Coordinates of C-alpha atoms in Angstrom, one line a residue:
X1 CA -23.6 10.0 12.8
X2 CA -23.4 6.2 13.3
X3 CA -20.3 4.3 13.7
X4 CA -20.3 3.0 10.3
X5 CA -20.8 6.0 8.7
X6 CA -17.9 7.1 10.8
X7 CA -15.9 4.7 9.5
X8 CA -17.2 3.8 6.1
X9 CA -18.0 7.4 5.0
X10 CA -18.6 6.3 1.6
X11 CA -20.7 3.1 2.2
X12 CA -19.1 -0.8 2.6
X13 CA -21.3 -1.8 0.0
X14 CA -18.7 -1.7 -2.8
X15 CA -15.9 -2.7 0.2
X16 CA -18.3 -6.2 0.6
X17 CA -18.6 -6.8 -3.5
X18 CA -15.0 -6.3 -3.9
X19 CA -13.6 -8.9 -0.9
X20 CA -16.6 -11.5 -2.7
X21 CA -15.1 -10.8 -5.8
X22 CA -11.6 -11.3 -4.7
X23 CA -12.3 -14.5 -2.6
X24 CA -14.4 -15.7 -5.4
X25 CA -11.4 -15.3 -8.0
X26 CA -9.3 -17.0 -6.0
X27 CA -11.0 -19.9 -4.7
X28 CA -12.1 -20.6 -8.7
X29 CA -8.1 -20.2 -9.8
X30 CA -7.4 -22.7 -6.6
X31 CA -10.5 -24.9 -7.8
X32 CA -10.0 -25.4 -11.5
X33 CA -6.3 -24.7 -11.2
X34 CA -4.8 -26.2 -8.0
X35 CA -3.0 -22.3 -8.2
X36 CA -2.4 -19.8 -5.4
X37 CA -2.9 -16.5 -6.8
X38 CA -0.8 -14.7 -4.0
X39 CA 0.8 -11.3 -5.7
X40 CA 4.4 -11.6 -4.1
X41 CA 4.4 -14.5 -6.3
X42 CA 3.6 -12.8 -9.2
X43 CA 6.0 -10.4 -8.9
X44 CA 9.0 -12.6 -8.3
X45 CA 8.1 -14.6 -11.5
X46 CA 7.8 -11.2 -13.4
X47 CA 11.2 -10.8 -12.7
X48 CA 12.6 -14.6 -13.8
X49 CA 11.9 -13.0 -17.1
X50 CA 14.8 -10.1 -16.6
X51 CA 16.9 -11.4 -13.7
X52 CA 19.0 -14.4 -14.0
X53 CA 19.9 -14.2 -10.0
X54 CA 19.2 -17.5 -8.8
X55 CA 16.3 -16.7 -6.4
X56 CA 14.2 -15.9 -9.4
X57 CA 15.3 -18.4 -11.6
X58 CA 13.9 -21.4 -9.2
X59 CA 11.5 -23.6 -10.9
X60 CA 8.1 -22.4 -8.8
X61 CA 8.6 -19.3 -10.5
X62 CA 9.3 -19.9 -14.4
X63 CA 7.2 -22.8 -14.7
X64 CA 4.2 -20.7 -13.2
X65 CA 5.4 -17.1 -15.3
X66 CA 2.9 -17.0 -17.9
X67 CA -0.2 -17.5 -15.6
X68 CA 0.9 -15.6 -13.0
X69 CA 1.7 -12.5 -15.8
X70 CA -1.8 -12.8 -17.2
X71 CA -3.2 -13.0 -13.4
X72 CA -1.4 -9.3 -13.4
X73 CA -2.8 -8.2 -15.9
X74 CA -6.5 -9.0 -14.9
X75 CA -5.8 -7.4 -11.6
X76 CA -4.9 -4.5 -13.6
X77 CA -7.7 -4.4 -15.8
X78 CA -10.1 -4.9 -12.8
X79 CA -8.9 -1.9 -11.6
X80 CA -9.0 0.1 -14.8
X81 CA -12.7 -1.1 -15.1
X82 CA -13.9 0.0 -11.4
X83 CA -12.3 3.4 -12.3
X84 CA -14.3 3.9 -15.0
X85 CA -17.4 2.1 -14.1
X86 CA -17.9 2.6 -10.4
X87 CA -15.4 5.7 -9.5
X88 CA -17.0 7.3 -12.5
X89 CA -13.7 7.6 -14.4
X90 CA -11.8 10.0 -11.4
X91 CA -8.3 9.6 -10.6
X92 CA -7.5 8.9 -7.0
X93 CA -4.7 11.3 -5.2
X94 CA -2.8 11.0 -2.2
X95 CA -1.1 14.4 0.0
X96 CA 1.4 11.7 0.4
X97 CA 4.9 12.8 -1.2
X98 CA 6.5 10.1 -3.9
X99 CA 9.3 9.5 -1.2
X100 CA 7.2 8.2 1.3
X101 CA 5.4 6.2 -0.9
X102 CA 8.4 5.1 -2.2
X103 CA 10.2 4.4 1.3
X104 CA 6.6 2.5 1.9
X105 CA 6.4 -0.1 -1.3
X106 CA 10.1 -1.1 -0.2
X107 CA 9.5 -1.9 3.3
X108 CA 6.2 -3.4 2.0
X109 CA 8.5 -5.7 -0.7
X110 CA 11.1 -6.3 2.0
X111 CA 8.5 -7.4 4.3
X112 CA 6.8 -9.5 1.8
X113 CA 9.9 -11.3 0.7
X114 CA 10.5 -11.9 4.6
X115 CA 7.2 -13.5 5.6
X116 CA 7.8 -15.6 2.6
X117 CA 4.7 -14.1 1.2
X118 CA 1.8 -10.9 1.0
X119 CA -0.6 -10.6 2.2
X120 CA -3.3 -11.4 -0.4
X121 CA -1.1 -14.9 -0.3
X122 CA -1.6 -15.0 3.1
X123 CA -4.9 -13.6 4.3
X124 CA -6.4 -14.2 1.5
X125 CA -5.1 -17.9 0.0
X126 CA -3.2 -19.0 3.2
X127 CA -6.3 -18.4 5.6
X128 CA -8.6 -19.4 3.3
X129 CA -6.9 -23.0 3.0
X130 CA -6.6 -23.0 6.9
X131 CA -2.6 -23.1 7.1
X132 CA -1.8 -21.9 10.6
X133 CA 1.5 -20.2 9.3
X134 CA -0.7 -17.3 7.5
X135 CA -2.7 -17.3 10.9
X136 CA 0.0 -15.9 12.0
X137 CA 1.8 -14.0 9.8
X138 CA -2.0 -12.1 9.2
X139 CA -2.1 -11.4 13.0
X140 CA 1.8 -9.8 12.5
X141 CA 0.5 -7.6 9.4
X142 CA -2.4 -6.8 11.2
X143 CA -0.6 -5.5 14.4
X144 CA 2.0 -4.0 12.7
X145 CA -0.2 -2.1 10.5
X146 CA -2.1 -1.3 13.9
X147 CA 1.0 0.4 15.9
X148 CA 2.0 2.4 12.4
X149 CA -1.3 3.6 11.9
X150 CA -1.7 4.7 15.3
X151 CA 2.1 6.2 15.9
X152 CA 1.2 8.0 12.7
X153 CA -2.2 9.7 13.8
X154 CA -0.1 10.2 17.0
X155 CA 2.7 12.0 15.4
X156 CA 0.4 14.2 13.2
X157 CA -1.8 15.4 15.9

């Protein structure tokens, strides 16, 4: 078995099309827009809807609510689409129990909110825009997700 079959078991075809796709949906919201469709964004203006806590209420995020929501909702969508195009309509599970998961989306959130953005904002809108900040809060993400991965298989073996 090759290295890539080692580590794409199921092809990087589909991995290839979707990063494209992604890059090419963002660059055209950033071309025709002047928008940065990070999702840490989106998320924060979801909320200026139901919290009135002043961090959500700042103007970045309720003038920009009503794109950002319907930005959601096509990342949704797309996802609902390659599930029942591509994945031929299968659910995807996880041995993973809903506490760790759980335990995982806050440190991700907390994380996010700490780098002052995700990282679809950053390695995806921030890199592709050439701002040295996302440079290096990619290479943090990308070492920390490094060590954890590796401390994990560590722990498990």
């Amino acid at each position: 078995m090759t290295l890539i079959n080692t580590l794409f078991p199921l092809g990087w075809q589909h991995y290839l099309l979707g990063g494209l796709t992604i890059g090419a949906g963002v660059a055209l919201l950033y071309l025709f827009n002047g928008w940065v469709g990070g999702m840490s964004s989106v998320f924060s203006s979801s909320w200026s809807f139901v919290s009135k806590r002043a961090f959500f209420q700042q103007a970045r995020f309720v003038n920009t609510r009503n794109w950002r929501l319907v930005y959601a909702l096509g990342v949704v969508l797309g996802a609902l689409v390659w599930r029942f195009t591509l994945a031929g309509g299968e659910a995807q599970h996880t041995s993973v129990p809903a506490w760790q998961l759980l335990v995982g989306g806050f440190l991700v959130g907390y994380g996010a909110r700490l780098g002052n953005g995700c990282t679809s904002g950053h390695g995806i809108c921030g890199l592709g825009s050439l701002q040295l900040p996302s440079l290096f809060a990619v290479l943090t993400f990308m070492a920390t997700a490094f060590m954890t991965a590796n401390l994990m298989a560590w722990s498990l073996a």
